[in-house]
Coordinates of C-alpha atoms in Angstrom, one line a residue:
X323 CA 36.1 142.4 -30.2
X324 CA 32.8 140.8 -31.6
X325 CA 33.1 140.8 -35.7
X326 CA 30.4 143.0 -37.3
X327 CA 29.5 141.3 -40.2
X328 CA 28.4 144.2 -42.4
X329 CA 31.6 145.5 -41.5
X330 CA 33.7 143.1 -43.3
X331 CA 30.9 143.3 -46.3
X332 CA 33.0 144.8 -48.3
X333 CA 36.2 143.4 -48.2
X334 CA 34.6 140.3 -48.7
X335 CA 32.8 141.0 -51.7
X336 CA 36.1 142.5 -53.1
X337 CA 37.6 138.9 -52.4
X338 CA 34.9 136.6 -54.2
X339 CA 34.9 139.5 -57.2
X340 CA 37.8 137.9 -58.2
X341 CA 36.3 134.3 -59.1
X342 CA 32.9 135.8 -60.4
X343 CA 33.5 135.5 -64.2
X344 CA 33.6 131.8 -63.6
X345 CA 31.3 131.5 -60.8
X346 CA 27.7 133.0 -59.7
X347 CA 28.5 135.0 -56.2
X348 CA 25.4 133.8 -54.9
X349 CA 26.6 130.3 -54.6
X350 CA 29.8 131.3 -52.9
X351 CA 30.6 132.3 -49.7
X352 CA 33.1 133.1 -47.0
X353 CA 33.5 131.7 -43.0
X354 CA 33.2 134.6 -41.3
X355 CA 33.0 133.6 -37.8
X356 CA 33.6 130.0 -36.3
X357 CA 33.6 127.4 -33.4
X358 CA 32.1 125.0 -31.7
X359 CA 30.8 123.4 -34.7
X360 CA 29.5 126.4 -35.9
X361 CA 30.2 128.7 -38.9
X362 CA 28.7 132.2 -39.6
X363 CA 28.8 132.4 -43.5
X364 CA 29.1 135.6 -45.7
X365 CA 27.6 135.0 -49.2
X366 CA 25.4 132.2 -50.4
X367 CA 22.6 134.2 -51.3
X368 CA 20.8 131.0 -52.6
X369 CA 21.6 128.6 -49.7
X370 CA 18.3 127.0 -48.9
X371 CA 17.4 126.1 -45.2
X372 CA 18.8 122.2 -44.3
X373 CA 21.0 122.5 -47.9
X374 CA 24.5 120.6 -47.9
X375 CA 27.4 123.0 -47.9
X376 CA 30.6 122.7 -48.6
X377 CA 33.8 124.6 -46.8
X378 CA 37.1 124.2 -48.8
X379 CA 39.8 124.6 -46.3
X380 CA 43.5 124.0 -46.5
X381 CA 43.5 120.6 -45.1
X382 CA 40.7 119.7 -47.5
X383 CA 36.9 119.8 -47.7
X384 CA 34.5 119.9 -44.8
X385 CA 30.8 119.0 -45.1
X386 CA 28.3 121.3 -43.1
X387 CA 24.9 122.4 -43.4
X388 CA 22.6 125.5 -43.4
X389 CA 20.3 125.8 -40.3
X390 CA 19.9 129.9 -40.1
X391 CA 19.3 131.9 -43.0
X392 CA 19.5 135.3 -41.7
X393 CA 20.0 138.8 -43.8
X394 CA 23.2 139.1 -44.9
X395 CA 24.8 135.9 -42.9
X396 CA 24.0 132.1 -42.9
X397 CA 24.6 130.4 -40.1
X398 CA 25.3 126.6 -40.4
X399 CA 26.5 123.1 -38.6
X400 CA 29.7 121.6 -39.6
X401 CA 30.1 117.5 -39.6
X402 CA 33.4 116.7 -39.5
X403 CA 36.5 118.4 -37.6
X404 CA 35.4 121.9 -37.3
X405 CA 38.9 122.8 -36.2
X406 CA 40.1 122.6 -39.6
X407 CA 38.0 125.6 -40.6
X408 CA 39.0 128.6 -40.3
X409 CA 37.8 132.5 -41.0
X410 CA 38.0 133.4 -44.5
X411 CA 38.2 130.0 -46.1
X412 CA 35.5 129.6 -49.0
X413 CA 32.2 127.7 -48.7
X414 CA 29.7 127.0 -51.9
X415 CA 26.3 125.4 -52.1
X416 CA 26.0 122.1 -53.5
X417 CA 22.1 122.4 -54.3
X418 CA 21.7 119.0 -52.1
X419 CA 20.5 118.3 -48.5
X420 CA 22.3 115.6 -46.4
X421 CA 22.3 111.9 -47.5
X422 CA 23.5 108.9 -45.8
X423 CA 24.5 105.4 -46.9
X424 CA 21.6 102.8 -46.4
X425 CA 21.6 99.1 -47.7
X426 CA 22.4 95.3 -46.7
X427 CA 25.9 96.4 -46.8
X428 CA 25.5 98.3 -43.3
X429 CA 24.2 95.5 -41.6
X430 CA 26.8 94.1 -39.0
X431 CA 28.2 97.3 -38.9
X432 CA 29.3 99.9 -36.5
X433 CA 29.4 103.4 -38.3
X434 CA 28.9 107.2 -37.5
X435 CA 26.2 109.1 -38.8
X436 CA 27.7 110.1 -41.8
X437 CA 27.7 106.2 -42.9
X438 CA 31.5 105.8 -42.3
X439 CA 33.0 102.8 -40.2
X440 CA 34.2 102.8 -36.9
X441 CA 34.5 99.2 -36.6
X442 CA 38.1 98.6 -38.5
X443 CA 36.1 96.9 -41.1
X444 CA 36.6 98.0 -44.8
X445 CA 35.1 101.2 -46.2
X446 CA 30.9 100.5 -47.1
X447 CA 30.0 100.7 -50.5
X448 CA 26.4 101.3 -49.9
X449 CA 23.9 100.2 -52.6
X450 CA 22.2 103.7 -52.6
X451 CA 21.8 106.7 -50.4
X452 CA 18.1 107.9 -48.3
X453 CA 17.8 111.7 -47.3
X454 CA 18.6 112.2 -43.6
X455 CA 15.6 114.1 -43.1
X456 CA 11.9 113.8 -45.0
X457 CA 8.4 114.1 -44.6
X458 CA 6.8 111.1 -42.5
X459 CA 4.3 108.7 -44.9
X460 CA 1.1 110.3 -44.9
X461 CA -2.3 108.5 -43.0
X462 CA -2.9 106.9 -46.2
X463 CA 0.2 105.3 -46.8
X464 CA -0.2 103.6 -43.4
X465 CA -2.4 101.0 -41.8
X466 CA -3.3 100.2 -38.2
X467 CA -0.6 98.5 -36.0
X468 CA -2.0 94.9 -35.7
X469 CA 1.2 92.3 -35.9
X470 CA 3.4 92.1 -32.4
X471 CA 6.7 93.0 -32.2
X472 CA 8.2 90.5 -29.5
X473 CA 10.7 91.4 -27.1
X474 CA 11.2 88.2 -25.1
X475 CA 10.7 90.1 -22.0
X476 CA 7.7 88.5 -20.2
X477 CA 6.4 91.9 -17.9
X478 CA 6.2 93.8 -21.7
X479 CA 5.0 91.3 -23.7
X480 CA 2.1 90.7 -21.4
X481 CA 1.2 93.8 -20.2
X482 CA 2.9 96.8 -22.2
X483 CA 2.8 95.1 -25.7
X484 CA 4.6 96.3 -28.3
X485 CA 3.2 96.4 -32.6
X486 CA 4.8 97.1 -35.3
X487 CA 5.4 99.9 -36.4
X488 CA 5.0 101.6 -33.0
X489 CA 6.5 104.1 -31.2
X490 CA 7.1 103.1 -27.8
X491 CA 9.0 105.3 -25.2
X492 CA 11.8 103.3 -22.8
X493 CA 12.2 106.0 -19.7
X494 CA 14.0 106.3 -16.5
X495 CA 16.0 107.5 -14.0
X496 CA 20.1 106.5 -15.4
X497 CA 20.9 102.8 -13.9
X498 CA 17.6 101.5 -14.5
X499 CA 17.8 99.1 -17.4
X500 CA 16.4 101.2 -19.7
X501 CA 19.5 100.3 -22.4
X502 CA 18.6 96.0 -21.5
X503 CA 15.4 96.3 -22.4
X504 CA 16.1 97.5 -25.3
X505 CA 19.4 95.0 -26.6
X506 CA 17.0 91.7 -24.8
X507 CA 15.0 93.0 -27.9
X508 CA 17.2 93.2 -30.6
X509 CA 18.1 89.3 -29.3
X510 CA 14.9 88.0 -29.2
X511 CA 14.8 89.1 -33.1
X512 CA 17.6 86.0 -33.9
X513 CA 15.1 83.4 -34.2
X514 CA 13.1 85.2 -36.6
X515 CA 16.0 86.2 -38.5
X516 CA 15.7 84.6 -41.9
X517 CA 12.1 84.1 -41.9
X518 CA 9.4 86.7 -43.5
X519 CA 9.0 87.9 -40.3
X520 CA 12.6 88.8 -39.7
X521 CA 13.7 92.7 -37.8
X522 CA 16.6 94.7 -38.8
X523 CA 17.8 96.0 -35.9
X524 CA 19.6 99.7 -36.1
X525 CA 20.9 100.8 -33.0
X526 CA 21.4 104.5 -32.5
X527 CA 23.6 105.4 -29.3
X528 CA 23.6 109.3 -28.5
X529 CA 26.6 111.0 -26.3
X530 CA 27.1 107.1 -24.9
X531 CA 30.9 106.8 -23.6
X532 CA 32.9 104.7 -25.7
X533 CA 33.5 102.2 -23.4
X534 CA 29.6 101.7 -23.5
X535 CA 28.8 101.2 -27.0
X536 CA 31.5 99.1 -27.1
X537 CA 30.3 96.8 -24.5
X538 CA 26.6 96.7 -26.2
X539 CA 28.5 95.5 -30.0
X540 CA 30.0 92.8 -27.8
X541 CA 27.3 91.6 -26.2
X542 CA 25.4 91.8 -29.3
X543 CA 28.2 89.6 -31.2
X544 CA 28.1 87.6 -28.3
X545 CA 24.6 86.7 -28.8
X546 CA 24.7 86.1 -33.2
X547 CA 22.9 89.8 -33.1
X548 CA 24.8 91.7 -35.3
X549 CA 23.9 89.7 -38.1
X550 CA 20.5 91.7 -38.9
X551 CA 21.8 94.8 -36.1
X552 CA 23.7 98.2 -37.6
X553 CA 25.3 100.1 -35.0
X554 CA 25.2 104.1 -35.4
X555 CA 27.5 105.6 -32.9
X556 CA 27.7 109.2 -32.4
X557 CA 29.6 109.2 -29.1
X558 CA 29.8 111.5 -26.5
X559 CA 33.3 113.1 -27.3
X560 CA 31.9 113.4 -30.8
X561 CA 30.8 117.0 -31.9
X562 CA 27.3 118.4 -31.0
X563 CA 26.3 118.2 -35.1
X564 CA 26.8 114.6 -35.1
X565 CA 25.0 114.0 -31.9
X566 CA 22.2 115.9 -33.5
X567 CA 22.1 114.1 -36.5
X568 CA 22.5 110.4 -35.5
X569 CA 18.8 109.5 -34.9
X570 CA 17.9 110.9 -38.4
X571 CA 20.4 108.6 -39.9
X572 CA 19.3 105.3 -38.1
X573 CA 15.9 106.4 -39.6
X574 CA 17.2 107.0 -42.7
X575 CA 18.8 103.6 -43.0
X576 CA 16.3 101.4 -41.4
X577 CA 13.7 103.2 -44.1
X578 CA 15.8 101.5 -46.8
X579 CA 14.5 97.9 -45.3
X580 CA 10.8 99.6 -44.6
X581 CA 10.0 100.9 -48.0
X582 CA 11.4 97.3 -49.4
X583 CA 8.8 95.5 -47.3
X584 CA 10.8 94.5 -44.6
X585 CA 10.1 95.0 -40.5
X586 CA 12.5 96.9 -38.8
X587 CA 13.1 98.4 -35.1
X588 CA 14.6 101.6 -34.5
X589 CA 16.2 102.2 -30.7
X590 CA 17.6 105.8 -30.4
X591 CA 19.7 105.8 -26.9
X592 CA 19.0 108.6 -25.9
X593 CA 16.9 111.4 -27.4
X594 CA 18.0 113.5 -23.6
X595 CA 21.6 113.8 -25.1
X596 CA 19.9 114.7 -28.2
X597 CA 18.4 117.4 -27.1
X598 CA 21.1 118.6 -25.0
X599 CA 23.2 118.3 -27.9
X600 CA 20.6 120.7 -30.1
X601 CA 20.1 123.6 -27.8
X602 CA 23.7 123.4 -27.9
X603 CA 24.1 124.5 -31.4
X604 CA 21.1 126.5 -30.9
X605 CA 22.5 128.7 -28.6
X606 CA 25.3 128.8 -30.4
X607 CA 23.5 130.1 -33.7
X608 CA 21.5 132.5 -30.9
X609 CA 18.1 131.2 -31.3
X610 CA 16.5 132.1 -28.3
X611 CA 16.5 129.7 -25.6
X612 CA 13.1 128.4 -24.0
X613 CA 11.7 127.2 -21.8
X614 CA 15.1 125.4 -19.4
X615 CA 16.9 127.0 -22.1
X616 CA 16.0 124.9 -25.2
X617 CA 15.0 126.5 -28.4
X618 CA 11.2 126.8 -29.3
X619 CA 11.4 123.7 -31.9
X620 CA 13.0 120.9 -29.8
X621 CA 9.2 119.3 -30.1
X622 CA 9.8 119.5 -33.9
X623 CA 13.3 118.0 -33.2
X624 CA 11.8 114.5 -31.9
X625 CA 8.1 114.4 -33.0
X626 CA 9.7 114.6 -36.9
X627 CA 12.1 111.8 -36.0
X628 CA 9.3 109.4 -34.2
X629 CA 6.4 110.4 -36.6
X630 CA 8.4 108.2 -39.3
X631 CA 7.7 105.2 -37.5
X632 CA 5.1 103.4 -38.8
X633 CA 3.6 100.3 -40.4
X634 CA 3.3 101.0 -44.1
X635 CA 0.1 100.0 -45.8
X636 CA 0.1 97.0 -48.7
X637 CA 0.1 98.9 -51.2
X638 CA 3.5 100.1 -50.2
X639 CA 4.9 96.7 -49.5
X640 CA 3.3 96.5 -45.7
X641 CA 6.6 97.3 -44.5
X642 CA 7.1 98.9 -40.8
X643 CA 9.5 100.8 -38.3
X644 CA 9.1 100.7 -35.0
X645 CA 10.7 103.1 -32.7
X646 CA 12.0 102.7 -29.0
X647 CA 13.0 106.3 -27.9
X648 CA 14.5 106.4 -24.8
X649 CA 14.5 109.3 -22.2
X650 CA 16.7 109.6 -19.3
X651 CA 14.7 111.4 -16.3
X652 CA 16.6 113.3 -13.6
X653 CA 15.7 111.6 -10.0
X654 CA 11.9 110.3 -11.4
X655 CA 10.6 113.9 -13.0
X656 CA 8.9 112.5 -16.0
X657 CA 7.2 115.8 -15.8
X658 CA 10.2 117.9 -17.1
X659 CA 10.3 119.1 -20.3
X660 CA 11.6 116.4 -22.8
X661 CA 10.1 113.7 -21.2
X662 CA 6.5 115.3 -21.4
X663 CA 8.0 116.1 -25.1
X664 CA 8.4 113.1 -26.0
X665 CA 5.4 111.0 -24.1
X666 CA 2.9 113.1 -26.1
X667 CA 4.7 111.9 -29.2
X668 CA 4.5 108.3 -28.6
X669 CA 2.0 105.5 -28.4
X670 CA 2.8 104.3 -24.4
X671 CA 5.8 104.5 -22.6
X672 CA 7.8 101.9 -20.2
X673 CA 8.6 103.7 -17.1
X674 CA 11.7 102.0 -15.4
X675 CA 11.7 102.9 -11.4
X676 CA 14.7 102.5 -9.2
X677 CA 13.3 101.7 -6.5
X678 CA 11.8 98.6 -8.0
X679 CA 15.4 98.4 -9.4
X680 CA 17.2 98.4 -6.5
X681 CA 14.6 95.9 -4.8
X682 CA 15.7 93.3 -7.2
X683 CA 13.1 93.8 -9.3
X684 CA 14.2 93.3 -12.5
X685 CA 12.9 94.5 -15.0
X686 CA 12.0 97.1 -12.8
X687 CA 8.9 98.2 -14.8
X688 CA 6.2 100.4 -13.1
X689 CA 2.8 98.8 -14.5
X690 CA 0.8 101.8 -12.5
X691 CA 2.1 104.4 -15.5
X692 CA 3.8 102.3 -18.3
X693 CA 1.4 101.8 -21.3
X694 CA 1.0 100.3 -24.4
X695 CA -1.7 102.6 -26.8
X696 CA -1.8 99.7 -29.3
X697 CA -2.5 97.3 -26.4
X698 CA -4.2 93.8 -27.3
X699 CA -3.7 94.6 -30.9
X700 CA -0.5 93.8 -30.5
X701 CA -0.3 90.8 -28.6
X702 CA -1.3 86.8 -30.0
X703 CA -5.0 85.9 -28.9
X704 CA -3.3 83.3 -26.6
X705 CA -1.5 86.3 -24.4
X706 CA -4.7 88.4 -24.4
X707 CA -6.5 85.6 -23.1
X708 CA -4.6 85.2 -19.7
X709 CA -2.9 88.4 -19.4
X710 CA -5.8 90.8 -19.1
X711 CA -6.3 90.6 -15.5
X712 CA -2.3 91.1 -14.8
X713 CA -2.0 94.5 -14.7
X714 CA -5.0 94.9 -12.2
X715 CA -3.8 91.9 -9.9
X716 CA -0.4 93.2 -10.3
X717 CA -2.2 97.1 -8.8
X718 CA -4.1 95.3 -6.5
X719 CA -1.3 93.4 -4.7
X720 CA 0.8 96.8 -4.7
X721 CA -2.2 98.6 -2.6
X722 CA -2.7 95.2 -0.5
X723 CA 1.0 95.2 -0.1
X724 CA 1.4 99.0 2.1
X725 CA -2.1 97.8 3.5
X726 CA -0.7 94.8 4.7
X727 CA 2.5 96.3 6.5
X728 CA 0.3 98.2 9.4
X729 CA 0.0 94.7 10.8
X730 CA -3.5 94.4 10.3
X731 CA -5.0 91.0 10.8
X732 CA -5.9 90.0 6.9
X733 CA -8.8 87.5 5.8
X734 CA -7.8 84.8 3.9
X735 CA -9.6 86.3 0.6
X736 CA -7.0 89.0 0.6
X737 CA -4.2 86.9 2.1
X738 CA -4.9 84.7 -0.8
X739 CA -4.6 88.0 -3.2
X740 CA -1.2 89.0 -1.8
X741 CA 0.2 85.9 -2.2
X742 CA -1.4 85.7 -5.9
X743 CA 0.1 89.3 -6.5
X744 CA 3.9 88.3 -4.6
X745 CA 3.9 85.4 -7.4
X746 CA 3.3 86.8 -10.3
X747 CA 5.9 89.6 -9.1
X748 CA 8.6 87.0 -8.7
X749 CA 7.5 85.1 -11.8
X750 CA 7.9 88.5 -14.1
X751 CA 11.3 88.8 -12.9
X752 CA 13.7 88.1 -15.9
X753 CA 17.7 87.9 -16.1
X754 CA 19.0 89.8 -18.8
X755 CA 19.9 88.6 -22.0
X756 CA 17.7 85.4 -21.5
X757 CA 14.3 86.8 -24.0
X758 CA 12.0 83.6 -23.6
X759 CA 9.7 82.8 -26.7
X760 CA 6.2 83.9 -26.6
X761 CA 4.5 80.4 -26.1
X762 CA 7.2 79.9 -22.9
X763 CA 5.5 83.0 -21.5
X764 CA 1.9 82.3 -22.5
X765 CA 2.6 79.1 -20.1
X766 CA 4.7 80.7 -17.6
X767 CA 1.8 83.3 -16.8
X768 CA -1.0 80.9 -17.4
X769 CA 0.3 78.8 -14.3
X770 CA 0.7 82.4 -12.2
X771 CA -2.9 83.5 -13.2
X772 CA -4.5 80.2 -12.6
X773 CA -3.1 79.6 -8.8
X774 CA -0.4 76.7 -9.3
X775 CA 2.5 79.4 -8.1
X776 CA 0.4 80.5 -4.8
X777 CA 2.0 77.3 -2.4
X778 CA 5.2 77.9 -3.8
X779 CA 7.9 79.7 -2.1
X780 CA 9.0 82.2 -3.4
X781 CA 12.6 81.7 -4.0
X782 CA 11.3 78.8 -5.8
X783 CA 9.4 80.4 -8.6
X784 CA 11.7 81.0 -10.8
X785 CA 13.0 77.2 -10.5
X786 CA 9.0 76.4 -10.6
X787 CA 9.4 78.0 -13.9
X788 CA 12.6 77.0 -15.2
X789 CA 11.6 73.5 -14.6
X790 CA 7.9 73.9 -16.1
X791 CA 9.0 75.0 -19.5
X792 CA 11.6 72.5 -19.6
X793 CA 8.6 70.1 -19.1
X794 CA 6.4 71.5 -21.5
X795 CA 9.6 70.8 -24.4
X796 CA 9.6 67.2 -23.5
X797 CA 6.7 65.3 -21.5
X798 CA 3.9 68.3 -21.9
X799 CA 5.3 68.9 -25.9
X800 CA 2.0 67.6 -27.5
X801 CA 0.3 70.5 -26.0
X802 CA 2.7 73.0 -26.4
X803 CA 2.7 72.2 -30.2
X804 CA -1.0 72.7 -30.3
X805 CA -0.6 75.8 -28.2
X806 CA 2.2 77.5 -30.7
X807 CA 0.2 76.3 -34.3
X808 CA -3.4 77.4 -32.5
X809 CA -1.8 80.5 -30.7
X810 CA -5.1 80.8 -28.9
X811 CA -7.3 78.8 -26.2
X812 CA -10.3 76.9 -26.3
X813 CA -11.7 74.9 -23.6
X814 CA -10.3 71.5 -24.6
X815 CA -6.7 73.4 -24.8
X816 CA -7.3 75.2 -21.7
X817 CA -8.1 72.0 -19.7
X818 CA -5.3 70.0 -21.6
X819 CA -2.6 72.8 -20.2
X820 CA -4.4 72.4 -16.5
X821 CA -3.4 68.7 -16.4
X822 CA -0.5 68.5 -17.8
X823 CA 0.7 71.6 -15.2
X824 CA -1.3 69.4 -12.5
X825 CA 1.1 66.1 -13.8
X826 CA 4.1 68.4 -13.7
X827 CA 3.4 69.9 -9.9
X828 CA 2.4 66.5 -8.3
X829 CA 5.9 65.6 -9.3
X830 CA 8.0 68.8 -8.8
X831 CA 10.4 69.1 -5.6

């Protein structure tokens, strides 16, 4: 029998009578229905929407949080072990909204979203505490992206570029490489670790098996990333309030390092299980489900998340965060609901394609629809000098490609162009966990544009490569130098690189 909740008014007004001379009843309540993460409080005629609540229950307190205010109910999330609650246990107000710990104590840490460690380590004794959720810096607090953020990963750097303080969506099918992309990043931040450009990395894994996350903080240890990384796991046997709240509290701690001037990257993994997690405790509170059953505001729940990314004006210590949101598509439908969601809220989005994937393409990034809004702005001059026809080669030699398997008879004009185009896709090809520095992949593509990869087989190209940078860090270093302090081409430079790749092929085998 469903409980009535005007029903049981009375007999629960009879029960909080009793502590009235010593409290207000307004600020006290009663569980009157729970599960699932979910309690349907009596009372609290002063809870305010998103206020911190607190349920005393005979195995101690449990923290939860008001999402519905309705007439005579409240209906609220509870962190913790909801299965310690039970009807008729008391609840008061605490007149706070959620916090979480933030500070240089987090970092090399692998916590939950409330701030407490999963790792074994000690308990954090954060420096202070940020709100978990807050009103995104206004357009005057900001300024235009402008400075890269590098991720090592030559097919993004030169063609989908990346600023700081950007919102840039990684999306795909599941088994694409969407998670690599995103931990080749937070490695290629070690060498500027300890400089003023240095990135805190916060990594925020959403409904992730254990197993998973696990295998990320090794790889990351592996690597000297967890130095600058925090890890905040909300896993997926966690509870759906958790899973909901985990993004807001990577935010929340990398704002810490924003607001004190410092550049840090955001990757959520994945905003999907977010979602899913949401209109679960939506349903559950019966808001009424929308379009493929999500509530009306599960816009609001990722545009207020991204929209705090930004690079802070410097005024306000010229700090940024950049996000990487990533979306998991169901068998390529990036026109379902979140994905479209959450592509109108960023500034370009990677698309990862599996049938580039499986063709041993990897990074298996689509140029045709992956974009970068910021674009040149965010690259060095040297990169948007010699990458700006790559993305139209690269479409070129994908139409040239289907044309050229009718078995046409092809002039040499476009023979020449496919063998341009089957170069430069052999040369983008990267391993994973191997980010290259920026000036490596200035030279790399500079070769590929300029023709010295057409002759060369193509199971070669990546030795080609391999070989040339070595070259460039001993007999061709002179130029390199010049090419890193510059980080732009003139004439003379240009001409200097030509020979010295001309020296390097006449005596490559």
């Amino acid at each position: 029998m469903k409980i009535r909740t005007d029903e049981i008014t009375s007999v629960i007004k009879q029960e909080i009578a009793q502590f009235s001379d010593r409290l207000e009843v307004s600020d006290v309540g009663q569980v009157v229905e729970v599960g699932d993460g979910i309690a349907r409080i009596y009372g609290l005629g002063a809870a305010m929407a998103a206020e911190l609540l607190e349920i005393e229950t005979s195995e101690g307190s449990v923290m939860a949080q008001a999402m519905n205010l309705e007439a005579d109910t409240v209906g609220a999330v509870i962190f913790g072990d909801y299965l310690k609650v039970r009807e008729g246990d008391t609840v008061r107000s605490t007149g706070r909204l959620l916090e979480v710990p933030a500070g240089e104590e987090l970092l090399g840490r692998v916590v939950n979203p409330l701030g407490q460690p999963l790792d074994g380590g000690p308990a954090i004794n954060a420096s202070e505490t940020r709100k978990l959720d807050i009103v995104a810096p206004g357009i005057a607090e900001r300024q235009p992206v402008m400075q890269p953020l590098q991720t090592g990963i030559k097919a993004i750097d030169s063609m989908i570029p990346i600023g700081r303080g950007q919102r840039e969506l990684i999306i795909g099918d599941r088994k694409t490489g969407k998670t690599a992309v995103a931990i080749d990043t937070i490695i290629n931040q070690k060498k500027f670790w300890g400089t003023k450009d240095a990135v805190v990395c916060i990594y925020v894994a959403v409904g992730q098996k254990e197993s998973t996350v696990a295998g990320v903080v090794d790889t990351l240890k592996k690597h000297g990333a967890m130095d600058y990384t925090i890890v905040v796991n909300a896993s997926a046997s966690d509870p759906a309030p958790l899973q909901y709240i985990a993004p807001y509290a990577g935010c929340a701690m990398g704002e810490y390092f924003m607001w004190k001037g410092q550049h840090v990257l955001c990757i959520y993994d994945d905003l999907s299980k977010q979602a899913t997690a949401y209109r679960q405790l939506s349903l559950l509170l019966r808001r009424p489900p929308g379009r493929e059953a999500y509530p009306g505001d599960v816009f609001y729940l990722h545009s207020r998340l991204l929209e705090r990314a930004t690079k802070l004006s410097d005024e306000n210590g010229g700090g940024s965060l950049t996000a990487l949101p990533v979306i998991e598509t169901q068998e390529g439908d990036v026109s379902a609901y979140i994905p479209t969601n959450v592509i109108s809220i960023t500034d370009g989005q990677i698309y990862l394609e599996p049938d580039l994937f499986f063709a041993g393409v990897r990074p298996a990034i689509n140029v045709g629809i992956s974009v970068s809004r910021v674009g040149g702005n965010a690259q060095i001059k040297a990169m948007k000098q010699i990458a700006g026809s790559l993305r139209l080669d690269l479409a070129a030699y994908r139409e040239l490609e289907a044309f050229a398997q009718l078995g046409t008879e092809l002039d040499k004009a476009t023979q020449r162009q496919l063998d341009r185009g089957a170069a430069m896709v052999e040369l983008l090809k990267q391993p994973q966990f191997v980010p290259m520095d920026v000036i490596d992949q200035v030279i790399s593509i500079f070769a590929g544009t300029k023709g010295y990869l057409d002759d060369v087989d193509k199971d070669d190209v990546a030795r080609f490569e391999r070989d040339l940078i070595e070259y460039m860090q001993g007999a061709g270093k002179a130029v390199r130098d010049e090419l890193a302090s510059k980080r732009a081409f003139n004439d003379e430079l240009t001409e200097r690189l030509n020979a010295t790749i001309r020296d390097f092929k006449a005596n490559w085998k």
